[in-house]
PDB file of C-alpha atoms in Angstrom:
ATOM      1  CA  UNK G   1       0.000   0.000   0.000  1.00  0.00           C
ATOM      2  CA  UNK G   2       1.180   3.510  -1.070  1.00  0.00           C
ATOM      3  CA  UNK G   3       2.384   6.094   1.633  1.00  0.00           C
ATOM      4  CA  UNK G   4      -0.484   8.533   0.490  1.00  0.00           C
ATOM      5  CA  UNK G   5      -3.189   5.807   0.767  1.00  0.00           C
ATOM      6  CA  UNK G   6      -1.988   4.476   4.275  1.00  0.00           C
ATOM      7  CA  UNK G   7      -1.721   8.180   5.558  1.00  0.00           C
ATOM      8  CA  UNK G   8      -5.432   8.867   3.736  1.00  0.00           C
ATOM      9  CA  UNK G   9      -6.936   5.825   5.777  1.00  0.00           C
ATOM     10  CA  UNK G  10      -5.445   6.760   9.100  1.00  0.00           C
ATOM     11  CA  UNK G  11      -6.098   9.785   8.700  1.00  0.00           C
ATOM     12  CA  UNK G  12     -10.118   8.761   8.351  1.00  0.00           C
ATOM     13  CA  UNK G  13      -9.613   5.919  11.576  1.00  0.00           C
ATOM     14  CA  UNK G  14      -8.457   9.108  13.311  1.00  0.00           C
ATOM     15  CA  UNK G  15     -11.278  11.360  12.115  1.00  0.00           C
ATOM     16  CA  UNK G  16     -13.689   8.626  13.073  1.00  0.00           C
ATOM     17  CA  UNK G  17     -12.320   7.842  16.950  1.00  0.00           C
ATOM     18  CA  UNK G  18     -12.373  11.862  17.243  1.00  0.00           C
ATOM     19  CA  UNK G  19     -16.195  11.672  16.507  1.00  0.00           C
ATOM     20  CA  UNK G  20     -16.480   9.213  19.374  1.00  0.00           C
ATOM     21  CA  UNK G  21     -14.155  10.735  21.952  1.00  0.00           C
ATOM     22  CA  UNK G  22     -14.963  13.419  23.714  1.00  0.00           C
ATOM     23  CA  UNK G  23     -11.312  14.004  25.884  1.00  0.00           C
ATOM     24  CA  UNK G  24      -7.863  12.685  24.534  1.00  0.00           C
ATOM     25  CA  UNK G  25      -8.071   9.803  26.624  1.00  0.00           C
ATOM     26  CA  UNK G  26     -10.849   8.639  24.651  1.00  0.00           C
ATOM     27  CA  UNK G  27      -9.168   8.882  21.274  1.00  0.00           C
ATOM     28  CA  UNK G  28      -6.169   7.112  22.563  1.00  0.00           C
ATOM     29  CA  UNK G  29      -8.729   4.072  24.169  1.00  0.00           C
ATOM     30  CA  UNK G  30     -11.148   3.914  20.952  1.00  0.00           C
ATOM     31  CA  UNK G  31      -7.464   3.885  18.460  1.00  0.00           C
ATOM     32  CA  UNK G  32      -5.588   1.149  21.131  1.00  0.00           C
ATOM     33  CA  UNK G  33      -9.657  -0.832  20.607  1.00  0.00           C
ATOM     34  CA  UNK G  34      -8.756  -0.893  16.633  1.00  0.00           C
ATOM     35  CA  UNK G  35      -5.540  -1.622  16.386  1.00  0.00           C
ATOM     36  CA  UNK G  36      -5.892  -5.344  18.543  1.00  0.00           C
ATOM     37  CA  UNK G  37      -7.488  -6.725  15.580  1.00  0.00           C
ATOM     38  CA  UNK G  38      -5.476  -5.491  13.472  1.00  0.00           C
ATOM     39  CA  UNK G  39      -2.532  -6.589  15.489  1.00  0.00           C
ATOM     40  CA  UNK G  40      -3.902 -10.743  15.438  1.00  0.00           C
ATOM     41  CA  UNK G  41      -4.020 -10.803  11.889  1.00  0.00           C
ATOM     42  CA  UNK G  42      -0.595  -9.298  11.057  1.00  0.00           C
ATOM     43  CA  UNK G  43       0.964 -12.065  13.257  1.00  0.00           C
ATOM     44  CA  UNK G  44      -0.898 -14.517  11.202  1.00  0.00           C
ATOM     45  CA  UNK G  45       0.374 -12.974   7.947  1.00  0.00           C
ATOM     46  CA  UNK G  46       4.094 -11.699   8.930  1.00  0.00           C
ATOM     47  CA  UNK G  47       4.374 -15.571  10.159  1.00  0.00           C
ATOM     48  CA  UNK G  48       2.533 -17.084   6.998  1.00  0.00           C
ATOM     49  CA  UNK G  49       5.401 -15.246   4.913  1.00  0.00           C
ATOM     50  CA  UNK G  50       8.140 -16.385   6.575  1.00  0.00           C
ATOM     51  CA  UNK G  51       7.620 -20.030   6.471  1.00  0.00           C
ATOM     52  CA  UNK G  52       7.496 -20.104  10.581  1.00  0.00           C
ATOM     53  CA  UNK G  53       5.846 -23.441  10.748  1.00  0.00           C
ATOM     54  CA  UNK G  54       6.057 -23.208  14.596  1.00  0.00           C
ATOM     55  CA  UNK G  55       4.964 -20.303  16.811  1.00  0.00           C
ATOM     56  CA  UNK G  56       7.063 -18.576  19.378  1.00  0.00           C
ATOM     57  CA  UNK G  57       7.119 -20.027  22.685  1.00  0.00           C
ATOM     58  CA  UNK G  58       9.602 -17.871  24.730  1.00  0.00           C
ATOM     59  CA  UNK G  59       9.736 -14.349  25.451  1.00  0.00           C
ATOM     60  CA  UNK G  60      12.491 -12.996  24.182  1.00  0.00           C
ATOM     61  CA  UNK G  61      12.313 -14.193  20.324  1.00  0.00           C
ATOM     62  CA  UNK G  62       8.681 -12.778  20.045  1.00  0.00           C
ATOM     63  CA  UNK G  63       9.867  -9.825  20.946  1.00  0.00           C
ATOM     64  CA  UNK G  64      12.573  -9.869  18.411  1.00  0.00           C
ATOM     65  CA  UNK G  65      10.491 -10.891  15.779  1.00  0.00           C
ATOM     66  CA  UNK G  66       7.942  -8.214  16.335  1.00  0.00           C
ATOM     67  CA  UNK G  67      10.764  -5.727  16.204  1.00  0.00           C
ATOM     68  CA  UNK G  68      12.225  -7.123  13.443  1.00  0.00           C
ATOM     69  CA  UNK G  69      10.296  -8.829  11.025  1.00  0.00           C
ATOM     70  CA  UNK G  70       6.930  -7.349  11.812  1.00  0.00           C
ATOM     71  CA  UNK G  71       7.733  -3.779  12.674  1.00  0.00           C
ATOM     72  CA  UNK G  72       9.889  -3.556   9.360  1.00  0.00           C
ATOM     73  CA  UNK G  73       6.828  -5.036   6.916  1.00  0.00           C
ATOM     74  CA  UNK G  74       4.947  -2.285   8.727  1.00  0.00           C
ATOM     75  CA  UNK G  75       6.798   0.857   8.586  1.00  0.00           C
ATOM     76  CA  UNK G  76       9.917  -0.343   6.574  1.00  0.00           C
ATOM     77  CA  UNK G  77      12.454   0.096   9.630  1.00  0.00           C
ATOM     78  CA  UNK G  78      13.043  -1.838  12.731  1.00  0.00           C
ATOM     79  CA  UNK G  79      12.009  -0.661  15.938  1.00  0.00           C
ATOM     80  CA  UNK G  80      14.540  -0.524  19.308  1.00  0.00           C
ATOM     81  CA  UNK G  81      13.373  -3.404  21.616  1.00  0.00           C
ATOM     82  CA  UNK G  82      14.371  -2.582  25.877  1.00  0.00           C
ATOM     83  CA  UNK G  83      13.895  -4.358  28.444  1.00  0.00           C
ATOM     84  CA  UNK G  84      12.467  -2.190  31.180  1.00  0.00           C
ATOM     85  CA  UNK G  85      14.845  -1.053  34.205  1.00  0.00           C
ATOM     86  CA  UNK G  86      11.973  -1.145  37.132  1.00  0.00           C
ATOM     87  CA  UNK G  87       9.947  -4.234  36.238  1.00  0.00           C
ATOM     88  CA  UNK G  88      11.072  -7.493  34.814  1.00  0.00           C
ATOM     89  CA  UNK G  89       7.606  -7.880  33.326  1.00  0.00           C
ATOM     90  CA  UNK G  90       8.420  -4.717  31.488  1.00  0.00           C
ATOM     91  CA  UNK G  91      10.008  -4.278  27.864  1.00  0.00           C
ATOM     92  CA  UNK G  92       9.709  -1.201  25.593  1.00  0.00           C
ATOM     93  CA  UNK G  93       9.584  -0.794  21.638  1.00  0.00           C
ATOM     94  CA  UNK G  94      10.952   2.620  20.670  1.00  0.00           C
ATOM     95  CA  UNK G  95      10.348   3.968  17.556  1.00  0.00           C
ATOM     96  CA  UNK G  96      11.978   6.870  16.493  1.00  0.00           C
ATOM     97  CA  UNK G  97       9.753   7.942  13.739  1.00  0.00           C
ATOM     98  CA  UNK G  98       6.717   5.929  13.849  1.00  0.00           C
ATOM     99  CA  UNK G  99       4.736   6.306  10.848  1.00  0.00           C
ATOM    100  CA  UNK G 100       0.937   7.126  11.898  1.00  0.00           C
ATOM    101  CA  UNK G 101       2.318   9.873  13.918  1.00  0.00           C
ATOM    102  CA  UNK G 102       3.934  11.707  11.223  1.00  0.00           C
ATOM    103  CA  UNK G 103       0.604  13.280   9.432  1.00  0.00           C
ATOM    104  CA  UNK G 104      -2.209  13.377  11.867  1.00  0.00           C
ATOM    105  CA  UNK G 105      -2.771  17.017  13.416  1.00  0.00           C
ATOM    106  CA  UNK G 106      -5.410  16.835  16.536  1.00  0.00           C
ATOM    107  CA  UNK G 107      -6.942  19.303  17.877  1.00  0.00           C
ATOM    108  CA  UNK G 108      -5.603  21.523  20.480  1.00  0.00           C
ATOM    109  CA  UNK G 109      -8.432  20.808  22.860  1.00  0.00           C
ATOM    110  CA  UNK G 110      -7.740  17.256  23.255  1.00  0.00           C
ATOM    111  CA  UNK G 111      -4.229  17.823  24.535  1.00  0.00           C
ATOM    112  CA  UNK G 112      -0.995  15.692  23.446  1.00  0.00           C
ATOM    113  CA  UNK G 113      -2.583  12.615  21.729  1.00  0.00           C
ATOM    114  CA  UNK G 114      -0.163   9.906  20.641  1.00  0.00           C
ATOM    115  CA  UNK G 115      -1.930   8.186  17.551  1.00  0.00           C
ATOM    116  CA  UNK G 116       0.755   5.276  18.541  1.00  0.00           C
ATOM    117  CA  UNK G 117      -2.098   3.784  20.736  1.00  0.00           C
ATOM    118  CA  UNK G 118      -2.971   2.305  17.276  1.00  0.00           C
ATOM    119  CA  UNK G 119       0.360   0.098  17.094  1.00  0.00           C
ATOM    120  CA  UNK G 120      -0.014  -0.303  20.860  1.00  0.00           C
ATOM    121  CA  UNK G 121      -3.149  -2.138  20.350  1.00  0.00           C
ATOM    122  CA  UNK G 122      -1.510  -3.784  17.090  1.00  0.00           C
ATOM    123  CA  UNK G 123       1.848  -4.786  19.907  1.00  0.00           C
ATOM    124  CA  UNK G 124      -1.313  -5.822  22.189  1.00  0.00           C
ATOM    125  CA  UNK G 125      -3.085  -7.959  19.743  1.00  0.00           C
ATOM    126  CA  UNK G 126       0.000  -9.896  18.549  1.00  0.00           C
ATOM    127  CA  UNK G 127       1.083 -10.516  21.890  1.00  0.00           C
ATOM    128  CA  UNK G 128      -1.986 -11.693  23.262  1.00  0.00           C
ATOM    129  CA  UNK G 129      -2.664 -14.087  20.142  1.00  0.00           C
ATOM    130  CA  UNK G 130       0.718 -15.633  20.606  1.00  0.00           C
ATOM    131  CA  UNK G 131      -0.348 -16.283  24.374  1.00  0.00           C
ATOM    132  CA  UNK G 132       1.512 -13.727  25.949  1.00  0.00           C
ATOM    133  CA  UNK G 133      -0.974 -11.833  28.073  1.00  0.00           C
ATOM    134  CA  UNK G 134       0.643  -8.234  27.872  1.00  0.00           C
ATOM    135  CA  UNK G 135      -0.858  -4.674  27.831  1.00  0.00           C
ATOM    136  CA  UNK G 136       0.855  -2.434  25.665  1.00  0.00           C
ATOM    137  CA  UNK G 137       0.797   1.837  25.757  1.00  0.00           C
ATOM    138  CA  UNK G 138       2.380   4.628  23.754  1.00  0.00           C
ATOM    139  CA  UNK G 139       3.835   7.473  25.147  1.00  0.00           C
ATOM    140  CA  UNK G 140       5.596  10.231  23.782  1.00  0.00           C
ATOM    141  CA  UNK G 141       9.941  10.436  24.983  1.00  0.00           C
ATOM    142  CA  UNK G 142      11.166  13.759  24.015  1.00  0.00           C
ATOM    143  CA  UNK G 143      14.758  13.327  23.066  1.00  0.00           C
ATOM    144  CA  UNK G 144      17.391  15.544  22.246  1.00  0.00           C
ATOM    145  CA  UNK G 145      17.262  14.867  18.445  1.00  0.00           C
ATOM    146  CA  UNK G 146      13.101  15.600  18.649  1.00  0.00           C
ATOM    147  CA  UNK G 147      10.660  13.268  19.858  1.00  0.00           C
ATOM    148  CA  UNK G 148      10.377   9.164  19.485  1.00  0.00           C
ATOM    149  CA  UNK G 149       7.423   7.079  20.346  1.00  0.00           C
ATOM    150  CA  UNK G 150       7.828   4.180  22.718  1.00  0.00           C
ATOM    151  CA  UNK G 151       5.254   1.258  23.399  1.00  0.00           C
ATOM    152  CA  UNK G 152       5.213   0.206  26.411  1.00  0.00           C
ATOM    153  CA  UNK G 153       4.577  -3.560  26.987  1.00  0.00           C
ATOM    154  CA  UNK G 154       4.060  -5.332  30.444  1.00  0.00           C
ATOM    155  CA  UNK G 155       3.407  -8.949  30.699  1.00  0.00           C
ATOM    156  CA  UNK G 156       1.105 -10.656  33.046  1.00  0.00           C
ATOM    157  CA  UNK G 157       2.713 -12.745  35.676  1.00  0.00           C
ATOM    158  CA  UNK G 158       2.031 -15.808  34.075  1.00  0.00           C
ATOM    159  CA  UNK G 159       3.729 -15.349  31.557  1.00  0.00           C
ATOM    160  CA  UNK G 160       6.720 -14.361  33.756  1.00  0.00           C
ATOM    161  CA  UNK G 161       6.590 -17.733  35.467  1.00  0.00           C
ATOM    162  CA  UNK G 162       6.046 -19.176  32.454  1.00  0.00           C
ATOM    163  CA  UNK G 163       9.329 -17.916  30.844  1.00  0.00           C
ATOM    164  CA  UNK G 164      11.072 -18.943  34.511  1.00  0.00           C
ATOM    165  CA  UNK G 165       9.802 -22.229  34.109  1.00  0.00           C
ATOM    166  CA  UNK G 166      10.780 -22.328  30.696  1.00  0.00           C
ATOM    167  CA  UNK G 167      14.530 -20.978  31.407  1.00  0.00           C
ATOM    168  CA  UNK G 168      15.407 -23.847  34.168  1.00  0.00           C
ATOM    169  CA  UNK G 169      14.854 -26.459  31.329  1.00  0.00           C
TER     170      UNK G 169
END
């Protein structure tokens, strides 16, 4: 798909979760909502095209592969995977110059919206169909070079002591 037709249909998604939100936080929840479907079926296909016969079944490599493989079908670049310094259940995805940000201008009323809640929900929705209960948010990191968006991912404990188990073996 074309740059100009992407940017055209996001642009509409965005227009349409404005018409349903009536604060920022809104916009953000309604965008994350449409993006987790989105999210299960571009696991399915990124996986289809790379002949993975097997899905993941530890932490670490899904990650990879949605920062990899995924993230550069989507938005032609790879994406900066962290693991979080606080929480062990926590790991980050920064983008630098996420795509769907780049030509959507919100209103000034609604405040700083991050239109990365839509590949938060995407992050969610491939994590979650892989079984790895996560919940994933974007938030905005001002940088010295200008601003990057980072998606924030934290695991449920099971999957934690899942991936423990899974390490002793």
């Amino acid at each position: 798909v074309s740059l100009s037709v992407f940017a055209f249909l996001f642009a509409e998604v965005v227009e349409y979760c404005l018409r349903k939100a009536s604060v920022m936080h809104n916009l953000e929840e309604h965008l994350h909502e449409l993006g987790r479907p989105a999210g299960v079926r571009i696991l399915d296909l990124c996986a289809l095209r790379e002949n993975r016969n097997r899905r993941e079944t530890r932490l670490l490599p899904m990650l990879n592969f949605i920062a990899s493989s995924v993230w550069t079908r989507l938005f032609g670049h790879s994406a900066e995977l962290l693991k979080g310094q606080d929480h062990e259940n926590e790991y980050m995805l920064n983008d630098k110059a996420l795509l769907v940000n780049r030509f959507i201008a919100v209103p000034k009323d609604l405040g700083d919206v991050n239109c990365g809640a839509f590949v938060a929900g995407m992050v969610e929705g491939m994590l979650c169909s892989a079984e790895f209960t996560a919940s994933a948010t974007a938030h905005t990191v001002e940088e010295p070079t200008g601003t990057s968006t980072t998606i924030l991912i934290k695991f449920e404990e099971k999957v934690m002591a899942r991936e423990r188990r899974s390490e002793r073996t």
